Amino acid sequence: IVMEQDRADIEMSLPLGGWFEELHGRLSSVDYQHVEVEPSGEIGTLFEQDGIEGRFVFHLAGSENREGVFGVHFSHRDFSALGEEAFIPATDIDSLALFTLHSIDRDNMTYEFGLRGERQSLEQIAGSCDASDTSWSGSTSAIWRITEQSNLLFSVAHSQRSATVEERFSNINTACGELPSELFIEHAATQRIEIGMPEAGMEKSTNFEVGFRKHLGAVRGEVNLYYNDIADYIYLDDTGIFLDEVQVSRYQQNDALFYGMEAEVSLPLRRSGEHLTELSLFGDYVRAKFEIAGASDGNVPRIPPLNAGLELRHSHVHWQTKLRWTEVRGQSDTGINESRTKGYSLLNYYADYHIPTGNAEALLFLKVNNLLDEEIRHHSSLLKDLAPAPGRSFEIGLRVEF
């Protein structure tokens, strides 16, 4: 692809009086386009997305042990695809959301709760297959400060998500009907013929999380356990049907369960003057399956497998260097028509040096990815069977902030 993007951002902060202490706002304008170029050099399809997005937050005036905000978030996007491979009709995408978030401290406890309501509308430029819905999300949590160095987190959240323009309108005509098979258009970026759901329902998720964090002291780390019950989960399902050797995939909805854990611990190995050597151990695991028996063999497709590893880091006032080793297991919990992936070892190296430059800050860095030059196929990638991740690569850069 050949891509171009022009973006402008404005951010402001305004002191207020009365009930509100401060207004913080941000406004962004984005003009994005990319063209997909065929091997012959011909331009296949032009994708354009222009829009504006804004977020304004009012901070409540309150006591030291209480904080609260009210806000509004809005966006407008004009999406269009022109050319032989345009599989989504031109659509205006509008959303408007109101939200509030509050935090209260009581002794060694912190309580938080939030609420968000959002209205989204998709309006086709040259058709009548429009969609609009209102979603609601809320969350509450409690943080118990066991000691000054550690805390325990409990949280419950319920969220709703509207289907995106791709999930609704891929290979759908302007009258909300599926295109005839002879008119199906392949999505070149995924090597699939994707078929949307114009009548997609709301995705609803109820999430539970328990976490322990030790954020101060020589040994630091955290562990989180989560359980997500998702009603009408939206996903892209490979049908196993091929048209001209291209896979046909449909957006579907099924109830699903996600549960898993994330953990990381960091401990010092040696400290001498301005030098510090540390070792970090990390890992995460997620299991995702459908609640309806027989749906995609019970497994949600494209779920990453168990991975774990360690990172050795040595730092100084002006420089640091680190070596990161990750072991990724193979994934055999696959959906119907989904291939398995093998495990692999990933070894990365990173180093940087801070260059004193007066009022500015300069950083010279070196990255070496996939030092072992392993063949890596990410299970979450739609293209894992066609193209592996990059092999050994080197990157040298200079970043200056002023």
XYZ file of C-alpha atoms in Angstrom:
402
model
C 0.000 0.000 0.000
C 0.903 3.646 -0.386
C -0.406 5.612 2.587
C -0.758 9.287 3.431
C -2.179 10.905 6.559
C -2.574 14.536 7.609
C -3.482 15.090 11.251
C -4.002 18.185 13.374
C -4.552 18.218 17.145
C -5.572 20.995 19.513
C -5.483 20.520 23.284
C -6.601 22.983 25.925
C -7.038 23.356 29.666
C -9.244 26.028 31.245
C -9.619 26.774 34.994
C -13.244 27.060 36.121
C -15.114 28.006 39.272
C -18.092 26.707 41.223
C -18.855 23.022 40.884
C -16.137 22.426 38.299
C -12.442 22.952 38.889
C -11.156 22.595 35.313
C -12.153 21.902 31.724
C -9.779 19.819 29.641
C -10.435 19.366 25.944
C -8.907 17.911 22.814
C -9.952 18.216 19.182
C -8.443 16.204 16.321
C -8.837 16.314 12.566
C -7.591 13.415 10.396
C -7.368 13.121 6.614
C -6.296 9.555 5.785
C -5.979 7.622 2.560
C -4.150 4.640 1.167
C -4.086 2.903 -2.191
C -3.512 -0.808 -2.688
C -1.026 -1.293 -5.509
C -1.065 -4.481 -7.569
C 2.180 -6.339 -8.431
C 1.861 -4.888 -11.945
C 1.975 -1.355 -10.502
C -1.699 -0.651 -11.147
C -3.781 0.949 -8.397
C -6.440 -1.485 -7.188
C -8.498 0.401 -4.621
C -8.388 3.795 -2.917
C -9.485 3.851 0.720
C -10.235 7.229 2.308
C -11.314 8.186 5.804
C -11.691 11.808 6.834
C -13.032 12.871 10.157
C -13.035 14.947 13.286
C -12.994 13.778 16.893
C -13.376 15.683 20.159
C -13.292 14.961 23.872
C -14.112 17.484 26.628
C -13.864 16.617 30.318
C -15.148 18.673 33.264
C -13.273 17.976 36.522
C -15.419 18.313 39.628
C -14.245 20.499 42.477
C -14.094 18.375 45.584
C -12.208 17.254 48.651
C -8.804 15.579 48.735
C -10.312 12.100 49.060
C -12.790 12.438 46.209
C -12.416 13.020 42.454
C -14.950 13.051 39.666
C -15.323 13.974 36.017
C -18.140 14.418 33.521
C -17.395 14.410 29.828
C -18.528 14.248 26.238
C -16.846 12.406 23.370
C -17.925 12.800 19.746
C -16.663 11.868 16.300
C -17.642 12.073 12.643
C -15.969 10.020 9.912
C -16.527 9.828 6.153
C -15.471 6.375 4.954
C -15.186 5.468 1.285
C -13.514 2.844 -0.900
C -13.224 3.336 -4.654
C -11.988 0.796 -7.189
C -12.374 -2.819 -8.248
C -11.701 -4.135 -4.738
C -14.100 -1.853 -2.844
C -16.136 -4.302 -0.741
C -17.732 -1.749 1.673
C -20.095 1.022 0.472
C -19.271 4.645 1.312
C -20.618 5.376 4.796
C -20.839 8.306 7.219
C -20.044 7.199 10.776
C -21.203 9.369 13.695
C -20.966 8.771 17.426
C -21.801 10.793 20.514
C -21.030 9.640 24.048
C -21.571 11.022 27.533
C -19.600 9.606 30.457
C -18.776 10.097 34.111
C -16.080 8.612 36.369
C -15.719 8.982 40.154
C -13.162 7.913 42.756
C -13.532 7.960 46.560
C -10.824 7.253 49.173
C -11.821 5.801 52.531
C -9.024 4.813 54.933
C -7.094 2.066 53.114
C -9.733 1.601 50.386
C -10.319 3.334 47.047
C -13.695 2.916 45.328
C -14.242 3.792 41.665
C -17.297 3.700 39.439
C -18.071 4.916 35.963
C -20.893 5.066 33.423
C -20.889 5.701 29.665
C -23.705 5.984 27.128
C -22.997 6.163 23.399
C -25.123 6.676 20.310
C -23.635 5.427 17.009
C -25.110 5.801 13.543
C -23.938 4.411 10.197
C -25.478 6.101 7.168
C -24.700 4.933 3.649
C -24.043 7.692 1.129
C -25.889 6.005 -1.745
C -28.180 3.507 -0.100
C -30.840 2.844 2.499
C -29.043 0.216 4.603
C -28.453 2.443 7.616
C -27.996 1.436 11.244
C -28.063 3.196 14.576
C -28.088 2.034 18.186
C -27.351 3.145 21.724
C -24.905 1.293 23.956
C -24.394 1.518 27.711
C -21.354 0.600 29.768
C -20.660 0.732 33.479
C -17.940 -0.384 35.855
C -17.121 -0.448 39.529
C -13.955 -1.412 41.386
C -12.416 -1.502 44.840
C -8.708 -1.217 45.601
C -7.528 -2.403 48.989
C -4.160 -0.931 50.004
C -2.771 -3.835 51.989
C 0.481 -1.984 52.674
C 2.165 1.129 51.307
C 3.846 -1.108 48.739
C 0.996 -3.354 47.614
C -2.721 -3.432 46.861
C -5.499 -5.806 45.876
C -7.974 -4.954 43.091
C -11.548 -6.214 42.570
C -13.534 -4.969 39.572
C -16.802 -5.687 37.776
C -17.754 -4.131 34.458
C -20.537 -4.435 31.903
C -19.991 -3.035 28.422
C -21.872 -2.964 25.153
C -20.375 -2.582 21.667
C -22.020 -1.717 18.364
C -20.949 -3.499 15.189
C -18.434 -1.636 13.018
C -18.948 -0.649 9.397
C -16.803 -3.620 8.289
C -18.780 -6.065 10.418
C -22.093 -4.831 9.020
C -21.544 -3.863 5.385
C -18.747 -6.031 3.934
C -20.076 -7.337 0.571
C -23.563 -6.070 1.451
C -25.485 -4.022 -1.121
C -27.217 -0.696 -0.518
C -30.549 -2.455 0.154
C -29.140 -4.522 3.071
C -28.917 -7.683 0.980
C -25.945 -9.934 0.377
C -24.262 -9.484 -2.997
C -24.603 -12.362 -5.499
C -21.625 -14.719 -5.237
C -20.383 -13.729 -8.701
C -20.100 -10.121 -7.460
C -18.253 -10.891 -4.228
C -15.139 -8.738 -3.756
C -12.034 -10.018 -1.999
C -10.491 -8.056 0.849
C -6.895 -8.057 -0.365
C -5.433 -7.260 3.070
C -6.901 -10.442 4.642
C -7.002 -12.687 1.523
C -10.676 -13.390 2.220
C -14.120 -12.680 0.864
C -15.721 -11.148 3.954
C -19.515 -11.039 4.283
C -21.064 -8.754 6.876
C -24.167 -8.817 9.070
C -26.320 -5.737 8.349
C -28.683 -6.723 11.184
C -25.930 -7.368 13.753
C -27.027 -7.040 17.349
C -25.250 -5.413 20.243
C -22.250 -7.208 21.732
C -22.630 -7.327 25.537
C -19.795 -8.216 27.892
C -19.749 -8.771 31.663
C -16.221 -8.798 33.068
C -14.770 -9.783 36.449
C -11.162 -9.159 37.468
C -9.038 -9.760 40.560
C -5.495 -8.446 40.719
C -2.596 -8.111 43.123
C 0.070 -5.423 42.614
C 3.304 -4.682 44.447
C 4.421 -1.343 43.013
C 7.146 -0.269 45.455
C 10.210 -1.934 46.939
C 13.064 -3.973 45.540
C 10.776 -6.701 44.195
C 7.822 -5.429 42.141
C 5.162 -7.207 40.177
C 1.519 -7.888 39.508
C -0.845 -10.740 38.717
C -4.347 -10.428 37.257
C -7.078 -13.040 36.850
C -10.091 -12.250 34.649
C -13.335 -13.822 33.494
C -15.348 -12.281 30.642
C -18.841 -13.499 29.716
C -19.731 -12.059 26.295
C -23.215 -12.298 24.811
C -23.500 -12.063 21.001
C -19.718 -11.900 20.509
C -18.940 -10.684 16.963
C -16.216 -12.551 15.083
C -15.089 -13.436 11.542
C -15.749 -17.123 10.841
C -13.942 -18.979 8.057
C -16.563 -21.120 6.276
C -14.200 -23.523 4.488
C -15.846 -22.542 1.189
C -13.553 -21.172 -1.518
C -14.407 -19.111 -4.592
C -11.562 -18.981 -7.126
C -9.236 -20.238 -4.362
C -10.255 -17.415 -1.995
C -11.708 -18.283 1.428
C -15.255 -17.081 2.128
C -15.614 -15.750 5.694
C -18.731 -14.506 7.419
C -19.199 -12.247 10.418
C -21.145 -14.197 13.032
C -22.434 -13.761 16.570
C -22.300 -16.325 19.381
C -22.112 -16.231 23.169
C -18.520 -16.721 24.343
C -16.418 -17.023 27.491
C -12.919 -15.569 27.864
C -10.845 -16.258 30.958
C -7.160 -16.088 31.721
C -4.322 -14.501 33.644
C -1.407 -12.087 33.268
C 1.608 -11.968 35.551
C 4.934 -10.145 35.790
C 7.573 -9.801 38.489
C 10.770 -7.735 38.518
C 13.650 -8.187 40.945
C 17.088 -6.560 41.237
C 20.175 -8.703 40.694
C 22.927 -6.175 41.345
C 23.134 -2.485 42.214
C 26.409 -0.522 42.196
C 26.442 3.278 42.205
C 24.547 4.460 39.114
C 24.304 0.922 37.699
C 21.347 -1.420 38.191
C 20.847 -4.932 36.831
C 17.301 -6.353 36.973
C 15.528 -9.538 35.942
C 11.863 -9.621 34.942
C 9.694 -12.731 34.533
C 6.372 -12.519 32.690
C 3.625 -14.604 31.161
C -0.013 -14.561 30.055
C -2.679 -17.056 29.068
C -6.213 -16.769 27.701
C -8.817 -19.434 26.960
C -11.799 -18.509 24.806
C -14.673 -20.782 23.855
C -18.229 -20.514 22.634
C -21.079 -21.392 24.944
C -23.095 -22.944 22.109
C -22.033 -26.539 21.500
C -20.715 -27.185 18.008
C -20.072 -23.538 17.127
C -16.587 -23.448 15.586
C -15.801 -26.660 17.497
C -16.369 -24.744 20.704
C -13.229 -22.603 20.323
C -13.109 -18.917 19.446
C -10.783 -18.501 16.437
C -7.517 -16.512 16.384
C -6.797 -16.614 20.135
C -3.090 -16.251 21.033
C -1.504 -19.179 22.910
C 0.259 -19.296 26.271
C 3.510 -17.349 26.362
C 6.124 -16.746 29.052
C 9.604 -15.349 29.216
C 12.230 -13.267 30.936
C 14.009 -9.973 30.394
C 17.498 -9.074 31.612
C 18.000 -5.310 31.887
C 21.014 -3.204 32.832
C 20.518 0.535 33.244
C 22.625 3.612 33.941
C 21.768 7.286 34.282
C 22.408 7.915 30.571
C 21.914 4.512 28.946
C 20.241 1.133 29.192
C 20.406 -2.248 27.487
C 18.059 -5.234 27.691
C 17.663 -8.725 26.288
C 14.133 -10.189 26.154
C 13.375 -13.894 25.646
C 9.799 -15.077 24.999
C 8.665 -18.688 24.670
C 5.352 -19.024 22.801
C 3.512 -22.347 22.862
C 1.793 -23.826 19.845
C -1.947 -23.237 19.563
C -4.133 -26.323 19.103
C -7.390 -24.920 20.549
C -8.645 -23.877 17.127
C -12.025 -23.206 15.605
C -13.513 -25.040 12.639
C -11.503 -24.453 9.425
C -8.728 -22.786 11.402
C -5.183 -24.152 11.161
C -2.906 -24.783 14.142
C 0.315 -22.882 14.717
C 3.635 -24.127 16.063
C 5.423 -22.676 19.052
C 8.544 -20.552 18.723
C 11.245 -18.716 20.662
C 11.581 -14.966 20.248
C 14.774 -13.181 21.303
C 14.943 -9.370 21.053
C 17.665 -6.901 22.000
C 17.357 -3.190 22.749
C 19.798 -0.453 23.784
C 19.613 3.338 24.010
C 21.759 6.289 25.049
C 20.501 9.706 26.211
C 22.507 12.502 24.610
C 22.625 15.773 26.610
C 21.652 18.625 24.257
C 20.798 21.596 26.453
C 17.051 22.245 26.564
C 16.277 19.438 24.124
C 16.388 15.707 24.754
C 17.950 13.283 22.269
C 17.826 9.492 22.354
C 19.986 7.232 20.193
C 18.648 3.663 20.095
C 19.278 0.231 18.594
C 16.681 -2.548 18.178
C 17.351 -6.091 17.005
C 14.193 -8.177 16.610
C 14.034 -11.956 16.236
C 17.749 -12.481 16.846
C 17.392 -16.242 16.272
C 15.729 -15.654 12.883
C 12.856 -17.971 13.837
C 9.915 -18.678 11.542
C 7.107 -17.000 13.495
C 3.435 -17.257 12.658
C 1.189 -15.283 14.997
C -1.969 -17.284 15.650
C -4.091 -14.112 15.844
C -3.091 -13.108 12.287
C -5.509 -13.705 9.428
C -2.489 -14.169 7.141
C -0.487 -16.615 9.279
C -0.785 -19.424 6.700
C 0.392 -17.173 3.867
C 3.093 -14.994 5.397
C 5.196 -15.394 8.545
C 6.245 -12.492 10.762
C 9.522 -10.751 9.783
C 12.800 -12.561 10.379
C 15.871 -11.029 11.967
C 15.791 -7.234 11.635
C 17.861 -4.270 12.787
C 16.747 -0.730 13.515
C 18.892 2.255 14.472
C 17.240 5.575 15.246
C 17.613 9.024 16.742
C 14.697 10.729 18.460
C 14.861 14.397 19.479
C 12.247 16.125 21.661
C 12.259 19.896 22.018
